[in-house]
Amino acid sequence: MSGVLGKQDVLRVRGLVKSYPHPMTRRNMPVLKGIDFAVRQGEVFGLIGPNGAGKTTTIKAIMGLISPDAGQVLLYGRSVNEAAVKARIGFLPENPSFYEYLTGEEFLQYYGRLFGMSRSRRRERVQEMLALVELERARQLPLRKYSKGMIQRIGLAQALLNDPDFLVLDEPMSGLDPLGRRLVRRIIQELSREGKTIFFTSHILSDTEVLCHRVALVVDGRLRDLGNLDPLLSEDVRGYDLVAAGLDRDAIPPPGRLVSFTEGKLLITLDGRTELWPYLESLFQAGGRLISVNPHGRSLEDRLMAELESGGGGPVDGVEGEGRS
């Protein structure tokens, strides 16, 4: 996705430092070591990193659930602890634990009362949110009978109930099947188009690539990279997939390699050492017709692994799985 330009900062994190006492030695163990970044209005911003990097601790500081040892968190230029600021936030924590004896509808009604909504407004928003997360059929089902994916979706409905301007999602894809992930991706994209600002963490890096305008990479409590995805991921091209027509399978110019031949269309792969434009010229001279070109660039996972291998430290498990930070 392209960057969001010319927008004001919604969230500003400056010099964030946080330590916790070690459970055995009781010595302070630094978790955040001076985190700085800003999130702009209307963008989808992703915070990525390995398990234990400090992602969830950063979110807790943003939400005002913990106090940093040093640094500052400002939301809309004000303290996150102000009630008027908190009223503009929607929050889905990692591994949420809800009142399991309530039905999905009762659960959302309860949160609507906490937000001070009128009865008619609660009824309207509850219906809208149940439809949005596709849980209308489960509205009368107690939460204890919900699957993990359903809990994630009702949690997202709760986070959106007050129509927040700023949405904080900690591992929103956790426990979702492919259909659930597609639904949540679509919801996030729609909210972004409406001008909402979304901050989230995820171990599912393919979703982050699809959704985010910008990402911040945190490793061992420090920010290792920050910026738009295109420059971060396109530092090198590792090859190309070409789809062409008009050629016999034996007439493919070298060094192209045939991968498949279906209904007159050839899938040809090139390695990164091949210059694209001269190869296309030879393809055209052989009578071929180009249908598409797909470059193989660095993935976000490639970027993360390169940072870790360069001395960032920290475990590398959980890049695609779940875990607490």
Short mmCIF file of C-alpha atoms in Angstrom, two decimals:
data_model
loop_
_atom_site.label_atom_id
_atom_site.label_comp_id
_atom_site.label_asym_id
_atom_site.label_seq_id
_atom_site.Cartn_x
_atom_site.Cartn_y
_atom_site.Cartn_z
CA MET A 1 0.00 0.00 0.00
CA SER A 2 1.15 3.51 -0.63
CA GLY A 3 2.04 5.86 2.19
CA VAL A 4 -0.34 8.35 3.75
CA LEU A 5 1.08 11.77 3.01
CA GLY A 6 0.20 15.18 4.33
CA LYS A 7 -1.58 13.85 7.39
CA GLN A 8 -1.16 14.94 10.98
CA ASP A 9 0.29 12.62 13.59
CA VAL A 10 -2.39 10.83 15.61
CA LEU A 11 0.04 8.92 17.83
CA ARG A 12 3.48 10.11 18.87
CA VAL A 13 5.78 7.80 20.86
CA ARG A 14 8.99 9.42 22.09
CA GLY A 15 11.92 7.76 23.84
CA LEU A 16 9.84 4.97 25.36
CA VAL A 17 11.77 2.99 28.00
CA LYS A 18 10.38 0.21 30.16
CA SER A 19 11.95 -2.44 32.40
CA TYR A 20 10.50 -5.30 34.43
CA PRO A 21 12.09 -7.11 37.39
CA HIS A 22 13.48 -10.52 36.50
CA PRO A 23 11.38 -13.20 38.26
CA MET A 24 14.49 -14.89 39.69
CA THR A 25 17.08 -12.19 40.31
CA ARG A 26 14.61 -9.27 40.74
CA ARG A 27 17.01 -7.15 38.71
CA ASN A 28 15.41 -4.82 36.22
CA MET A 29 15.39 -6.30 32.73
CA PRO A 30 14.95 -3.71 29.96
CA VAL A 31 12.11 -4.47 27.56
CA LEU A 32 11.87 -1.17 25.67
CA LYS A 33 15.09 0.75 25.07
CA GLY A 34 14.07 4.09 23.61
CA ILE A 35 11.27 3.57 21.07
CA ASP A 36 10.37 6.49 18.79
CA PHE A 37 7.74 6.56 16.05
CA ALA A 38 4.61 8.38 14.91
CA VAL A 39 1.37 7.13 13.35
CA ARG A 40 -0.38 9.41 10.89
CA GLN A 41 -4.08 10.04 10.55
CA GLY A 42 -5.82 7.54 8.30
CA GLU A 43 -2.97 5.06 7.95
CA VAL A 44 -2.64 1.40 8.83
CA PHE A 45 0.56 1.06 10.83
CA GLY A 46 2.11 -2.30 11.68
CA LEU A 47 4.51 -3.08 14.52
CA ILE A 48 6.40 -6.28 13.80
CA GLY A 49 9.20 -8.24 15.43
CA PRO A 50 10.01 -11.61 17.03
CA ASN A 51 8.59 -12.91 20.29
CA GLY A 52 9.83 -10.91 23.25
CA ALA A 53 10.79 -7.89 21.13
CA GLY A 54 8.54 -5.50 23.06
CA LYS A 55 5.47 -5.22 20.83
CA THR A 56 2.79 -5.91 23.45
CA THR A 57 4.61 -3.80 26.03
CA THR A 58 4.52 -0.93 23.54
CA ILE A 59 0.78 -1.41 23.08
CA LYS A 60 0.21 -1.46 26.84
CA ALA A 61 2.06 1.85 27.12
CA ILE A 62 0.01 3.32 24.25
CA MET A 63 -3.21 2.24 25.96
CA GLY A 64 -2.10 3.64 29.33
CA LEU A 65 -2.19 0.17 30.91
CA ILE A 66 1.42 0.56 32.11
CA SER A 67 3.54 3.59 32.87
CA PRO A 68 6.88 3.81 31.05
CA ASP A 69 10.07 4.39 33.01
CA ALA A 70 10.91 7.19 30.60
CA GLY A 71 9.51 8.68 27.45
CA GLN A 72 6.14 9.97 26.37
CA VAL A 73 3.03 8.74 24.57
CA LEU A 74 0.73 11.36 23.04
CA LEU A 75 -2.54 10.64 21.28
CA TYR A 76 -4.02 13.57 19.36
CA GLY A 77 -1.43 15.69 21.13
CA ARG A 78 -2.73 14.79 24.59
CA SER A 79 -2.04 12.27 27.33
CA VAL A 80 -3.47 8.82 26.66
CA ASN A 81 -4.77 8.79 30.24
CA GLU A 82 -7.33 11.54 29.59
CA ALA A 83 -10.90 10.20 29.47
CA ALA A 84 -11.73 12.23 26.37
CA VAL A 85 -8.77 10.65 24.56
CA LYS A 86 -9.63 7.12 25.65
CA ALA A 87 -13.16 7.61 24.33
CA ARG A 88 -11.68 7.85 20.82
CA ILE A 89 -9.85 4.50 21.06
CA GLY A 90 -10.96 0.98 20.20
CA PHE A 91 -8.83 -1.84 21.60
CA LEU A 92 -8.55 -5.57 20.96
CA PRO A 93 -5.92 -7.19 23.22
CA GLU A 94 -4.04 -10.36 22.38
CA ASN A 95 -5.79 -13.45 23.78
CA PRO A 96 -8.86 -11.56 25.05
CA SER A 97 -10.79 -12.98 28.00
CA PHE A 98 -14.45 -12.00 28.07
CA TYR A 99 -17.49 -12.75 30.23
CA GLU A 100 -18.15 -16.23 28.89
CA TYR A 101 -21.63 -16.64 30.36
CA LEU A 102 -22.95 -13.73 28.26
CA THR A 103 -24.26 -14.25 24.77
CA GLY A 104 -22.60 -12.37 21.93
CA GLU A 105 -25.44 -9.86 21.86
CA GLU A 106 -25.49 -9.39 25.64
CA PHE A 107 -21.73 -8.91 25.61
CA LEU A 108 -21.91 -6.07 23.09
CA GLN A 109 -24.91 -4.54 24.89
CA TYR A 110 -22.86 -4.53 28.10
CA TYR A 111 -19.98 -2.70 26.45
CA GLY A 112 -22.42 -0.28 24.87
CA ARG A 113 -23.64 0.65 28.34
CA LEU A 114 -20.02 1.14 29.47
CA PHE A 115 -19.61 3.57 26.57
CA GLY A 116 -22.70 5.47 27.76
CA MET A 117 -24.74 4.77 24.64
CA SER A 118 -28.49 5.25 24.68
CA ARG A 119 -30.67 2.16 24.36
CA SER A 120 -31.60 2.91 20.75
CA ARG A 121 -27.98 3.64 19.82
CA ARG A 122 -26.81 0.42 21.51
CA ARG A 123 -29.39 -1.62 19.63
CA GLU A 124 -28.34 -0.05 16.33
CA ARG A 125 -24.59 -0.49 16.85
CA VAL A 126 -24.87 -4.03 18.20
CA GLN A 127 -26.78 -5.12 15.09
CA GLU A 128 -24.27 -3.36 12.84
CA MET A 129 -21.26 -4.94 14.53
CA LEU A 130 -22.71 -8.46 14.61
CA ALA A 131 -23.37 -8.17 10.89
CA LEU A 132 -19.92 -6.71 10.23
CA VAL A 133 -18.07 -9.62 11.85
CA GLU A 134 -20.60 -12.17 10.52
CA LEU A 135 -21.79 -13.41 13.90
CA GLU A 136 -25.51 -12.71 13.56
CA ARG A 137 -26.34 -16.42 13.79
CA ALA A 138 -24.31 -16.73 16.99
CA ARG A 139 -25.85 -13.71 18.69
CA GLN A 140 -27.74 -15.82 21.26
CA LEU A 141 -24.88 -18.28 21.81
CA PRO A 142 -22.92 -17.95 25.11
CA LEU A 143 -19.33 -16.85 24.56
CA ARG A 144 -18.07 -20.01 26.26
CA LYS A 145 -19.32 -21.89 23.20
CA TYR A 146 -17.52 -19.62 20.76
CA SER A 147 -14.44 -20.91 18.95
CA LYS A 148 -11.17 -18.97 19.27
CA GLY A 149 -11.78 -17.39 15.89
CA MET A 150 -15.29 -16.33 16.90
CA ILE A 151 -13.90 -14.80 20.10
CA GLN A 152 -11.47 -12.76 17.97
CA ARG A 153 -14.33 -11.54 15.79
CA ILE A 154 -16.63 -10.61 18.69
CA GLY A 155 -13.61 -8.88 20.26
CA LEU A 156 -13.16 -6.86 17.09
CA ALA A 157 -16.86 -5.97 17.18
CA GLN A 158 -16.38 -4.74 20.76
CA ALA A 159 -13.36 -2.66 19.71
CA LEU A 160 -15.42 -0.99 16.97
CA LEU A 161 -18.62 -0.55 18.95
CA ASN A 162 -17.93 3.07 19.98
CA ASP A 163 -16.98 4.03 16.39
CA PRO A 164 -13.40 4.89 17.42
CA ASP A 165 -11.09 7.21 15.50
CA PHE A 166 -8.01 5.21 16.54
CA LEU A 167 -8.01 1.42 16.62
CA VAL A 168 -5.35 -0.66 18.44
CA LEU A 169 -5.25 -4.36 17.56
CA ASP A 170 -2.78 -6.76 19.21
CA GLU A 171 -2.49 -9.87 16.99
CA PRO A 172 -5.97 -9.47 15.44
CA MET A 173 -5.50 -12.51 13.13
CA SER A 174 -4.73 -14.89 16.00
CA GLY A 175 -6.87 -18.03 15.87
CA LEU A 176 -8.64 -17.10 12.64
CA ASP A 177 -9.10 -19.52 9.78
CA PRO A 178 -8.43 -18.27 6.21
CA LEU A 179 -12.00 -17.01 5.80
CA GLY A 180 -11.82 -15.18 9.12
CA ARG A 181 -8.50 -13.59 8.19
CA ARG A 182 -9.94 -12.43 4.89
CA LEU A 183 -12.93 -10.92 6.70
CA VAL A 184 -10.73 -9.04 9.20
CA ARG A 185 -8.44 -7.80 6.40
CA ARG A 186 -11.46 -6.47 4.54
CA ILE A 187 -12.77 -4.72 7.66
CA ILE A 188 -9.39 -3.07 8.30
CA GLN A 189 -9.17 -1.90 4.68
CA GLU A 190 -12.69 -0.45 4.82
CA LEU A 191 -11.94 1.36 8.08
CA SER A 192 -8.80 2.84 6.53
CA ARG A 193 -10.79 4.09 3.54
CA GLU A 194 -13.18 5.76 6.01
CA GLY A 195 -10.25 7.69 7.49
CA LYS A 196 -9.80 5.63 10.65
CA THR A 197 -6.28 5.17 12.01
CA ILE A 198 -5.26 1.57 12.75
CA PHE A 199 -2.25 0.39 14.75
CA PHE A 200 -1.66 -3.32 15.01
CA THR A 201 0.89 -6.02 15.69
CA SER A 202 0.98 -9.32 13.86
CA HIS A 203 3.14 -12.38 13.43
CA ILE A 204 1.38 -13.11 10.12
CA LEU A 205 3.64 -11.00 7.95
CA SER A 206 1.78 -11.62 4.70
CA ASP A 207 -1.24 -9.81 6.20
CA THR A 208 1.01 -6.96 7.29
CA GLU A 209 2.35 -6.59 3.74
CA VAL A 210 -1.18 -6.43 2.33
CA LEU A 211 -2.64 -4.05 4.91
CA CYS A 212 -0.01 -1.60 6.09
CA HIS A 213 0.97 1.79 4.74
CA ARG A 214 4.04 1.74 7.01
CA VAL A 215 5.70 -0.65 9.43
CA ALA A 216 8.10 -0.41 12.34
CA LEU A 217 10.44 -3.31 13.03
CA VAL A 218 11.32 -3.74 16.70
CA VAL A 219 14.04 -6.16 17.80
CA ASP A 220 15.24 -6.55 21.39
CA GLY A 221 13.40 -3.44 22.53
CA ARG A 222 14.85 -1.16 19.87
CA LEU A 223 13.45 0.13 16.60
CA ARG A 224 15.50 -1.36 13.79
CA ASP A 225 13.59 0.01 10.81
CA LEU A 226 10.66 2.30 10.09
CA GLY A 227 9.08 3.41 6.89
CA ASN A 228 6.90 2.73 3.87
CA LEU A 229 6.79 -0.88 2.79
CA ASP A 230 7.80 -0.37 -0.86
CA PRO A 231 11.37 0.85 -0.16
CA LEU A 232 11.80 -1.69 2.64
CA LEU A 233 10.83 -4.63 0.47
CA SER A 234 12.18 -3.65 -2.95
CA GLU A 235 15.87 -3.20 -2.19
CA ASP A 236 16.64 -6.09 -4.52
CA VAL A 237 14.80 -8.18 -7.09
CA ARG A 238 15.49 -11.88 -6.90
CA GLY A 239 13.86 -12.86 -10.16
CA TYR A 240 10.74 -12.61 -12.30
CA ASP A 241 7.76 -14.70 -13.31
CA LEU A 242 6.58 -13.95 -16.85
CA VAL A 243 3.34 -15.09 -18.44
CA ALA A 244 3.59 -15.09 -22.23
CA ALA A 245 1.70 -16.41 -25.24
CA GLY A 246 2.36 -16.88 -28.96
CA LEU A 247 5.39 -19.14 -28.49
CA ASP A 248 5.96 -22.85 -28.70
CA ARG A 249 7.34 -24.28 -25.48
CA ASP A 250 10.61 -25.10 -27.26
CA ALA A 251 11.06 -21.53 -28.51
CA ILE A 252 11.58 -19.83 -25.14
CA PRO A 253 14.67 -17.59 -25.29
CA PRO A 254 17.42 -18.50 -22.80
CA PRO A 255 18.01 -18.11 -19.89
CA GLY A 256 14.26 -18.28 -19.28
CA ARG A 257 13.02 -21.50 -17.71
CA LEU A 258 9.59 -22.95 -18.50
CA VAL A 259 7.52 -23.68 -15.40
CA SER A 260 4.20 -24.57 -17.01
CA PHE A 261 2.38 -24.50 -20.35
CA THR A 262 -1.42 -24.29 -20.13
CA GLU A 263 -3.93 -23.34 -22.84
CA GLY A 264 -1.28 -21.64 -24.92
CA LYS A 265 0.12 -19.61 -22.02
CA LEU A 266 3.68 -20.11 -20.79
CA LEU A 267 4.86 -19.39 -17.26
CA ILE A 268 8.56 -18.50 -17.52
CA THR A 269 10.85 -17.80 -14.59
CA LEU A 270 14.05 -15.71 -14.65
CA ASP A 271 16.63 -15.40 -11.91
CA GLY A 272 17.70 -12.03 -10.52
CA ARG A 273 20.86 -11.93 -12.61
CA THR A 274 18.88 -11.67 -15.84
CA GLU A 275 18.26 -8.13 -17.14
CA LEU A 276 14.53 -7.88 -17.72
CA TRP A 277 14.29 -5.48 -20.67
CA PRO A 278 16.85 -7.22 -22.93
CA TYR A 279 15.12 -10.53 -22.19
CA LEU A 280 11.71 -9.10 -23.12
CA GLU A 281 13.17 -7.83 -26.38
CA SER A 282 14.39 -11.35 -27.22
CA LEU A 283 10.96 -12.70 -26.27
CA PHE A 284 9.24 -10.30 -28.66
CA GLN A 285 11.70 -11.08 -31.47
CA ALA A 286 10.87 -14.77 -31.08
CA GLY A 287 7.22 -13.93 -31.68
CA GLY A 288 6.08 -13.98 -28.08
CA ARG A 289 3.41 -11.79 -26.54
CA LEU A 290 3.79 -10.64 -22.92
CA ILE A 291 0.76 -11.00 -20.64
CA SER A 292 2.23 -10.19 -17.21
CA VAL A 293 5.45 -9.71 -15.23
CA ASN A 294 5.72 -10.43 -11.52
CA PRO A 295 9.02 -9.53 -9.80
CA HIS A 296 10.27 -11.53 -6.81
CA GLY A 297 11.29 -8.94 -4.23
CA ARG A 298 12.10 -9.26 -0.57
CA SER A 299 9.21 -10.28 1.60
CA LEU A 300 8.61 -8.75 5.01
CA GLU A 301 9.69 -12.05 6.53
CA ASP A 302 12.96 -11.84 4.55
CA ARG A 303 13.49 -8.36 5.98
CA LEU A 304 12.81 -9.48 9.55
CA MET A 305 15.07 -12.51 9.28
CA ALA A 306 17.88 -10.41 7.80
CA GLU A 307 17.67 -7.99 10.72
CA LEU A 308 17.79 -10.84 13.24
CA GLU A 309 20.71 -12.55 11.51
CA SER A 310 22.62 -9.26 11.39
CA GLY A 311 22.83 -9.21 15.18
CA GLY A 312 19.40 -8.00 16.28
CA GLY A 313 19.12 -10.87 18.72
CA GLY A 314 15.99 -12.43 20.10
CA PRO A 315 14.21 -15.63 19.18
CA VAL A 316 13.03 -16.10 15.63
CA ASP A 317 10.18 -18.50 16.34
CA GLY A 318 6.69 -17.15 16.04
CA VAL A 319 7.26 -15.23 12.81
CA GLU A 320 4.13 -16.95 11.51
CA GLY A 321 2.76 -18.21 14.81
CA GLU A 322 1.49 -16.69 18.02
CA GLY A 323 3.19 -15.44 21.13
CA ARG A 324 3.31 -12.74 23.70
CA SER A 325 5.76 -9.84 23.60
#
